[in-house]
């Protein structure tokens, strides 16, 4: 069902909506103390914004900076960069699945 919804949004120019959803999920994971997952999702959202028609939206970039602060501080610069880079390599489908995954995850 998630894939069908994703395909429908993408077909109708909803990549920015999906990216915003990833950013909110990444921020929620950051606040919950799951910095590694959060950084991966921020990386995936960054890659999606770069691919979006019209490029990144300034509001989404600002949201990223604010929401990422707890994860960035908790992981430190080197671990943050590594997780963020891993996240940039995720497909949008993989990132959305990771955002919704429940259970033990790397902090």
MMTF fields as JSON, N, C-alpha, C and O atoms, coordinates in Angstrom:
{
  "mmtfVersion": "1.0.0",
  "mmtfProducer": "UNKNOWN",
  "numBonds": 427,
  "numAtoms": 428,
  "numGroups": 107,
  "numChains": 1,
  "numModels": 1,
  "chainsPerModel": [1],
  "groupsPerChain": [107],
  "chainIdList": ["A"],
  "bondAtomList": [4, 2, 8, 6, 12, 10, 16, 14, 20, 18, 24, 22, 28, 26, 32, 30, 36, 34, 40, 38, 44, 42, 48, 46, 52, 50, 56, 54, 60, 58, 64, 62, 68, 66, 72, 70, 76, 74, 80, 78, 84, 82, 88, 86, 92, 90, 96, 94, 100, 98, 104, 102, 108, 106, 112, 110, 116, 114, 120, 118, 124, 122, 128, 126, 132, 130, 136, 134, 140, 138, 144, 142, 148, 146, 152, 150, 156, 154, 160, 158, 164, 162, 168, 166, 172, 170, 176, 174, 180, 178, 184, 182, 188, 186, 192, 190, 196, 194, 200, 198, 204, 202, 208, 206, 212, 210, 216, 214, 220, 218, 224, 222, 228, 226, 232, 230, 236, 234, 240, 238, 244, 242, 248, 246, 252, 250, 256, 254, 260, 258, 264, 262, 268, 266, 272, 270, 276, 274, 280, 278, 284, 282, 288, 286, 292, 290, 296, 294, 300, 298, 304, 302, 308, 306, 312, 310, 316, 314, 320, 318, 324, 322, 328, 326, 332, 330, 336, 334, 340, 338, 344, 342, 348, 346, 352, 350, 356, 354, 360, 358, 364, 362, 368, 366, 372, 370, 376, 374, 380, 378, 384, 382, 388, 386, 392, 390, 396, 394, 400, 398, 404, 402, 408, 406, 412, 410, 416, 414, 420, 418, 424, 422],
  "bondOrderList": [1, 1, 1, 1, 1, 1, 1, 1, 1, 1, 1, 1, 1, 1, 1, 1, 1, 1, 1, 1, 1, 1, 1, 1, 1, 1, 1, 1, 1, 1, 1, 1, 1, 1, 1, 1, 1, 1, 1, 1, 1, 1, 1, 1, 1, 1, 1, 1, 1, 1, 1, 1, 1, 1, 1, 1, 1, 1, 1, 1, 1, 1, 1, 1, 1, 1, 1, 1, 1, 1, 1, 1, 1, 1, 1, 1, 1, 1, 1, 1, 1, 1, 1, 1, 1, 1, 1, 1, 1, 1, 1, 1, 1, 1, 1, 1, 1, 1, 1, 1, 1, 1, 1, 1, 1, 1],
  "groupList": [{"groupName": "UNK", "atomNameList": ["N", "CA", "C", "O"], "elementList": ["N", "C", "C", "O"], "formalChargeList": [0, 0, 0, 0], "bondAtomList": [1, 0, 2, 1, 3, 2], "bondOrderList": [1, 1, 2], "singleLetterCode": "X", "chemCompType": "L-PEPTIDE LINKING"}],
  "groupTypeList": [0, 0, 0, 0, 0, 0, 0, 0, 0, 0, 0, 0, 0, 0, 0, 0, 0, 0, 0, 0, 0, 0, 0, 0, 0, 0, 0, 0, 0, 0, 0, 0, 0, 0, 0, 0, 0, 0, 0, 0, 0, 0, 0, 0, 0, 0, 0, 0, 0, 0, 0, 0, 0, 0, 0, 0, 0, 0, 0, 0, 0, 0, 0, 0, 0, 0, 0, 0, 0, 0, 0, 0, 0, 0, 0, 0, 0, 0, 0, 0, 0, 0, 0, 0, 0, 0, 0, 0, 0, 0, 0, 0, 0, 0, 0, 0, 0, 0, 0, 0, 0, 0, 0, 0, 0, 0, 0],
  "groupIdList": [1, 2, 3, 4, 5, 6, 7, 8, 9, 10, 11, 12, 13, 14, 15, 16, 17, 18, 19, 20, 21, 22, 23, 24, 25, 26, 27, 28, 29, 30, 31, 32, 33, 34, 35, 36, 37, 38, 39, 40, 41, 42, 43, 44, 45, 46, 47, 48, 49, 50, 51, 52, 53, 54, 55, 56, 57, 58, 59, 60, 61, 62, 63, 64, 65, 66, 67, 68, 69, 70, 71, 72, 73, 74, 75, 76, 77, 78, 79, 80, 81, 82, 83, 84, 85, 86, 87, 88, 89, 90, 91, 92, 93, 94, 95, 96, 97, 98, 99, 100, 101, 102, 103, 104, 105, 106, 107],
  "secStructList": [7, 2, 2, 2, 2, 2, 2, 2, 2, 2, 2, 6, 6, 6, 2, 2, 2, 2, 2, 2, 2, 2, 2, 2, 2, 2, 2, 2, 2, 2, 2, 6, 6, 7, 2, 2, 2, 2, 2, 2, 2, 2, 2, 2, 2, 2, 2, 2, 2, 2, 2, 1, 6, 6, 7, 7, 7, 2, 2, 2, 2, 2, 2, 2, 2, 2, 2, 2, 2, 2, 2, 2, 2, 2, 2, 7, 2, 2, 2, 2, 2, 2, 2, 2, 2, 2, 2, 2, 6, 1, 7, 2, 2, 2, 2, 2, 2, 2, 2, 2, 7, 7, 1, 7, 7, 7, 7],
  "xCoordList": [0.821, 0.0, 0.874, 0.576, 1.959, 2.829, 3.433, 3.536, 3.836, 4.427, 3.425, 3.789, 2.164, 1.146, 0.93, 0.801, 0.89, 0.738, 1.928, 1.775, 3.125, 4.348, 4.318, 4.642, 3.936, 3.894, 2.886, 3.147, 1.741, 0.724, 1.216, 1.03, 1.838, 2.367, 3.468, 3.509, 4.347, 5.446, 4.899, 5.399, 3.886, 3.3, 2.637, 2.521, 2.207, 1.525, 2.395, 1.872, 3.701, 4.603, 4.715, 5.035, 4.464, 4.476, 5.803, 5.851, 6.891, 8.192, 8.526, 9.136, 8.14, 8.399, 7.596, 8.074, 6.393, 5.581, 6.259, 6.363, 6.717, 7.397, 8.684, 9.018, 9.402, 10.631, 10.322, 11.033, 9.274, 8.858, 8.498, 8.804, 7.841, 7.494, 8.751, 8.82, 9.75, 11.022, 11.676, 12.222, 11.629, 12.241, 11.569, 12.243, 10.254, 9.53, 9.875, 10.105, 9.911, 10.27, 11.701, 11.976, 12.607, 14.003, 14.109, 14.868, 13.353, 13.353, 12.798, 13.312, 11.75, 11.167, 12.165, 12.295, 12.868, 13.882, 15.009, 15.562, 15.358, 16.43, 16.042, 16.832, 14.828, 14.352, 14.268, 14.486, 13.95, 13.841, 15.211, 15.296, 16.276, 17.617, 18.206, 19.233, 17.588, 18.082, 18.826, 18.366, 19.98, 20.752, 21.189, 21.145, 21.613, 22.104, 20.985, 21.162, 19.832, 18.697, 18.279, 18.001, 18.238, 17.862, 18.788, 18.325, 20.084, 21.047, 20.884, 20.983, 20.635, 20.412, 19.178, 19.187, 18.122, 16.899, 17.077, 16.538, 17.834, 18.135, 18.948, 18.732, 19.885, 20.649, 19.761, 19.917, 18.826, 17.903, 17.019, 16.764, 16.558, 15.738, 16.551, 16.039, 17.808, 18.678, 18.843, 18.771, 19.063, 19.209, 17.907, 17.939, 16.764, 15.475, 15.237, 14.729, 15.607, 15.448, 16.301, 15.883, 17.492, 18.383, 17.802, 18.051, 17.029, 16.427, 15.088, 14.607, 14.485, 13.136, 13.136, 14.075, 12.066, 11.9, 11.897, 11.149, 12.705, 12.795, 13.815, 14.05, 14.429, 15.459, 14.889, 13.675, 15.778, 15.356, 14.479, 14.628, 13.592, 12.765, 13.424, 13.765, 13.601, 14.3, 13.688, 14.419, 12.376, 11.724, 12.123, 12.309, 12.258, 12.662, 14.111, 14.462, 14.951, 16.343, 16.439, 17.23, 15.65, 15.648, 15.125, 15.659, 14.071, 13.507, 14.567, 14.68, 15.336, 16.384, 17.384, 17.735, 17.839, 18.83, 18.319, 19.045, 17.073, 16.505, 16.26, 16.609, 15.66, 15.311, 16.531, 16.514, 17.575, 18.77, 19.665, 20.511, 19.503, 20.42, 20.613, 21.759, 19.554, 19.783, 20.587, 21.457, 20.302, 21.024, 22.475, 23.387, 22.68, 24.042, 24.881, 26.042, 24.293, 25.013, 25.294, 26.37, 24.333, 24.487, 25.499, 26.194, 25.583, 26.496, 27.9, 28.869, 28.017, 29.311, 29.488, 28.805, 30.397, 30.545, 30.884, 30.296, 31.829, 32.28, 31.183, 30.922, 30.548, 29.482, 28.279, 27.653, 27.953, 26.851, 27.121, 26.254, 28.311, 28.648, 28.559, 28.072, 29.026, 28.983, 27.537, 27.19, 26.701, 25.296, 24.548, 23.737, 24.809, 24.167, 24.506, 23.634, 25.763, 26.195, 25.515, 25.094, 25.406, 24.678, 23.237, 22.697, 22.629, 21.244, 21.067, 20.054, 22.032, 21.947, 21.925, 21.432, 22.454, 22.481, 21.177, 20.985, 20.283, 19.022, 18.075, 18.064, 17.285, 16.196, 15.116, 15.117, 14.22, 13.135, 12.291, 11.841, 12.079, 11.3, 11.995, 11.35, 13.319, 14.075, 14.035, 13.885, 14.168, 14.161, 12.803, 12.734, 11.729, 10.392, 10.159, 9.569, 10.615, 10.47, 11.262, 10.776, 12.467, 13.285, 12.64, 12.687, 12.05, 11.402, 10.259, 9.987, 9.603, 8.427, 8.75, 7.878, 9.979, 10.374, 10.307, 10.709, 9.807, 9.698, 10.557, 10.685, 11.14, 11.954, 13.316, 13.559, 14.203, 15.571, 16.294, 16.335, 16.86, 17.614, 18.864, 18.937, 19.835, 21.096, 20.863, 20.237, 21.369, 21.284, 22.511, 22.666],
  "yCoordList": [-1.177, 0.0, 1.252, 2.221, 1.231, 2.396, 2.666, 3.821, 1.607, 1.783, 2.405, 3.26, 1.978, 2.53, 4.011, 4.818, 4.359, 5.769, 6.593, 7.716, 6.027, 6.712, 6.926, 8.016, 5.913, 6.026, 7.091, 7.864, 7.13, 8.125, 9.541, 10.443, 9.736, 11.065, 11.487, 12.632, 10.56, 10.877, 11.237, 12.159, 10.517, 10.77, 12.138, 12.718, 12.646, 13.941, 15.048, 16.038, 14.891, 15.949, 16.049, 17.119, 14.977, 15.019, 14.679, 14.351, 14.751, 14.404, 15.31, 14.861, 16.57, 17.479, 17.065, 17.211, 16.554, 16.078, 14.868, 14.785, 13.937, 12.752, 13.145, 12.577, 14.106, 14.576, 15.221, 14.99, 16.023, 16.627, 15.576, 15.727, 14.5, 13.4, 12.749, 12.442, 12.541, 11.98, 12.898, 12.427, 14.199, 15.15, 15.117, 15.153, 15.048, 14.983, 13.689, 13.7, 12.571, 11.3, 11.345, 10.865, 11.917, 12.028, 12.861, 12.523, 13.942, 14.785, 14.056, 14.205, 13.267, 12.503, 11.473, 11.294, 10.796, 9.834, 10.544, 10.0, 11.748, 12.51, 12.845, 12.655, 13.342, 13.716, 12.49, 12.587, 11.337, 10.103, 9.509, 8.513, 10.117, 9.651, 8.658, 8.044, 8.49, 7.569, 8.351, 8.481, 8.864, 9.744, 9.107, 9.753, 7.843, 7.185, 7.067, 7.437, 6.549, 6.435, 7.818, 8.012, 8.761, 10.12, 10.683, 11.248, 10.53, 11.056, 10.386, 11.049, 9.076, 8.37, 8.923, 9.112, 9.18, 9.704, 11.144, 11.525, 11.947, 13.293, 13.23, 14.028, 12.28, 12.103, 11.713, 12.23, 10.798, 10.372, 11.536, 11.702, 12.334, 13.498, 14.511, 15.112, 14.699, 15.618, 15.163, 15.977, 13.868, 13.333, 13.495, 13.824, 13.267, 13.42, 14.873, 15.147, 15.809, 17.23, 17.604, 18.403, 17.028, 17.334, 16.825, 17.411, 15.737, 15.164, 15.799, 15.641, 16.505, 17.045, 18.118, 18.903, 18.123, 19.143, 20.516, 20.751, 21.401, 22.74, 22.836, 23.918, 21.697, 21.72, 21.834, 21.781, 21.992, 22.059, 23.278, 24.331, 23.115, 24.223, 24.773, 24.02, 26.078, 26.712, 26.345, 26.12, 26.284, 25.937, 24.537, 24.309, 23.592, 22.237, 22.216, 21.454, 23.036, 23.108, 23.662, 23.171, 24.669, 25.229, 24.214, 24.082, 23.494, 22.478, 21.425, 20.96, 21.05, 20.052, 20.51, 19.745, 21.732, 22.258, 22.213, 21.807, 22.63, 22.672, 21.267, 20.979, 20.404, 19.069, 18.17, 17.26, 18.42, 17.566, 17.867, 17.044, 19.005, 19.431, 18.391, 18.134, 17.774, 16.794, 15.575, 15.094, 15.084, 13.913, 14.27, 13.505, 15.409, 15.845, 16.006, 15.598, 16.596, 16.793, 15.456, 15.254, 14.559, 13.275, 12.356, 11.593, 12.425, 11.543, 12.106, 11.35, 13.411, 14.02, 14.123, 13.436, 14.973, 15.305, 14.099, 13.924, 13.266, 12.155, 11.096, 10.667, 10.678, 9.663, 10.218, 9.508, 11.498, 12.129, 12.069, 11.659, 12.474, 12.506, 11.113, 10.962, 10.095, 8.726, 8.256, 7.696, 8.482, 8.057, 8.854, 8.29, 10.157, 11.015, 10.528, 10.467, 10.185, 9.684, 8.356, 8.137, 7.473, 6.221, 6.505, 5.859, 7.451, 7.8, 8.347, 8.076, 9.109, 9.654, 8.548, 8.755, 7.373, 6.255, 5.443, 4.589, 5.696, 4.962, 5.438, 6.614, 4.509, 4.922, 5.559, 5.387, 6.274, 6.89, 5.816, 5.997, 4.703, 3.608, 3.024, 2.76, 2.823, 2.291, 3.25, 2.827, 4.535, 5.531, 5.595, 5.674, 5.562, 5.588, 4.339, 4.424, 3.187, 1.955, 2.057, 1.641, 2.603, 2.764, 3.756, 3.565, 4.793, 5.794, 5.192, 5.612, 4.217, 3.614, 2.358, 1.815, 1.888, 0.652, 0.818, 1.849, -0.186, -0.169, -1.292, -2.345, -1.075, -2.099, -1.564, -0.358, -2.47, -2.067, -1.525, -2.165, -0.356, 0.266, 0.872, 1.18, 1.038, 1.653, 3.11, 3.866, 3.481, 4.879, 5.581, 6.778],
  "zCoordList": [0.0, 0.0, 0.0, -0.699, 0.79, 0.848, -0.525, -0.94, -1.235, -2.561, -3.529, -4.336, -3.451, -4.337, -4.05, -4.971, -2.779, -2.413, -2.856, -3.337, -2.692, -3.115, -4.623, -5.094, -5.385, -6.844, -7.27, -8.192, -6.601, -6.944, -6.655, -7.471, -5.502, -5.184, -6.15, -6.601, -6.457, -7.368, -8.755, -9.399, -9.207, -10.527, -10.601, -11.68, -9.468, -9.443, -8.854, -8.342, -8.92, -8.459, -6.955, -6.436, -6.246, -4.793, -4.153, -2.967, -4.92, -4.342, -3.168, -2.198, -3.238, -2.116, -0.886, 0.239, -1.081, 0.041, 0.684, 1.908, -0.144, 0.388, 1.101, 2.141, 0.551, 1.183, 2.525, 3.502, 2.581, 3.842, 4.872, 6.055, 4.423, 5.315, 5.879, 7.069, 5.014, 5.481, 6.501, 7.499, 6.263, 7.194, 8.557, 9.586, 8.567, 9.839, 10.57, 11.779, 9.839, 10.465, 10.991, 12.09, 10.213, 10.647, 11.916, 12.824, 11.976, 13.17, 14.378, 15.487, 14.169, 15.276, 15.804, 17.015, 14.895, 15.33, 16.063, 17.02, 15.63, 16.291, 17.729, 18.653, 17.908, 19.239, 20.149, 21.357, 19.556, 20.335, 20.675, 21.393, 20.162, 20.486, 19.5, 19.789, 18.356, 17.331, 16.257, 15.122, 16.641, 15.765, 14.469, 13.422, 14.51, 13.296, 12.263, 11.102, 12.694, 11.764, 11.283, 10.1, 12.185, 11.826, 10.75, 9.759, 10.945, 9.975, 8.615, 7.582, 8.608, 7.335, 6.627, 5.41, 7.39, 6.777, 6.298, 5.259, 7.054, 6.569, 5.278, 4.366, 5.2, 3.968, 2.803, 1.697, 3.048, 1.994, 1.544, 0.352, 2.496, 2.147, 1.345, 0.401, 1.716, 0.988, -0.459, -1.38, -0.661, -2.014, -2.801, -3.987, -2.152, -2.821, -3.217, -4.304, -2.331, -2.659, -3.866, -4.704, -3.953, -5.07, -6.392, -7.446, -6.34, -7.548, -7.898, -9.02, -6.967, -7.179, -8.264, -8.395, -9.024, -10.052, -9.402, -8.454, -9.89, -9.319, -8.199, -7.661, -7.839, -6.81, -5.41, -5.214, -4.439, -3.039, -2.753, -3.373, -1.829, -1.358, -0.103, 0.809, -0.06, 1.05, 2.402, 3.366, 2.485, 3.754, 4.211, 5.407, 3.271, 3.643, 4.103, 5.004, 3.501, 3.93, 5.35, 6.155, 5.656, 7.022, 8.021, 9.122, 7.629, 8.508, 8.807, 9.941, 7.806, 7.991, 9.038, 9.936, 8.934, 9.869, 11.305, 12.212, 11.511, 12.858, 13.42, 14.565, 12.606, 13.089, 13.273, 14.102, 12.513, 12.572, 13.762, 14.114, 14.379, 15.445, 16.55, 16.918, 17.104, 18.174, 17.711, 18.437, 16.52, 16.011, 15.711, 16.026, 15.114, 14.778, 16.044, 16.084, 17.065, 18.324, 19.012, 19.575, 18.964, 19.626, 18.945, 19.616, 17.637, 16.902, 16.771, 16.701, 16.739, 16.44, 14.938, 14.179, 14.511, 13.093, 12.219, 11.152, 12.666, 11.824, 11.633, 10.509, 12.73, 12.627, 11.876, 11.089, 12.122, 11.397, 9.897, 9.125, 9.483, 8.057, 7.438, 6.317, 8.162, 7.651, 7.471, 6.431, 8.477, 8.398, 7.334, 6.599, 7.243, 6.257, 4.846, 3.979, 4.624, 3.316, 2.994, 1.858, 3.979, 3.769, 3.37, 2.472, 4.026, 3.73, 2.325, 1.681, 1.841, 0.479, -0.565, -1.673, -0.227, -1.168, -1.161, -2.027, -0.203, -0.135, -1.237, -1.598, -1.762, -2.648, -1.776, -0.557, -2.384, -1.623, -0.943, 0.188, -1.634, -1.066, 0.166, 1.182, 0.071, 1.207, 2.393, 3.54, 2.11, 3.179, 3.869, 5.096, 3.095, 3.694, 4.544, 5.621, 4.068, 4.855, 6.153, 7.205, 6.094, 7.301, 8.262, 9.477, 7.734, 8.582, 9.387, 10.512, 8.807, 9.449, 10.232, 10.91, 10.155, 10.838, 12.348, 12.889, 13.009, 14.466, 15.013, 14.387, 16.165, 16.807, 17.167, 17.117, 17.531, 17.914, 16.71, 15.658, 16.858, 15.77, 16.344, 17.533, 15.497, 15.931, 16.304, 15.561, 17.445, 17.866, 17.401, 17.641]
}
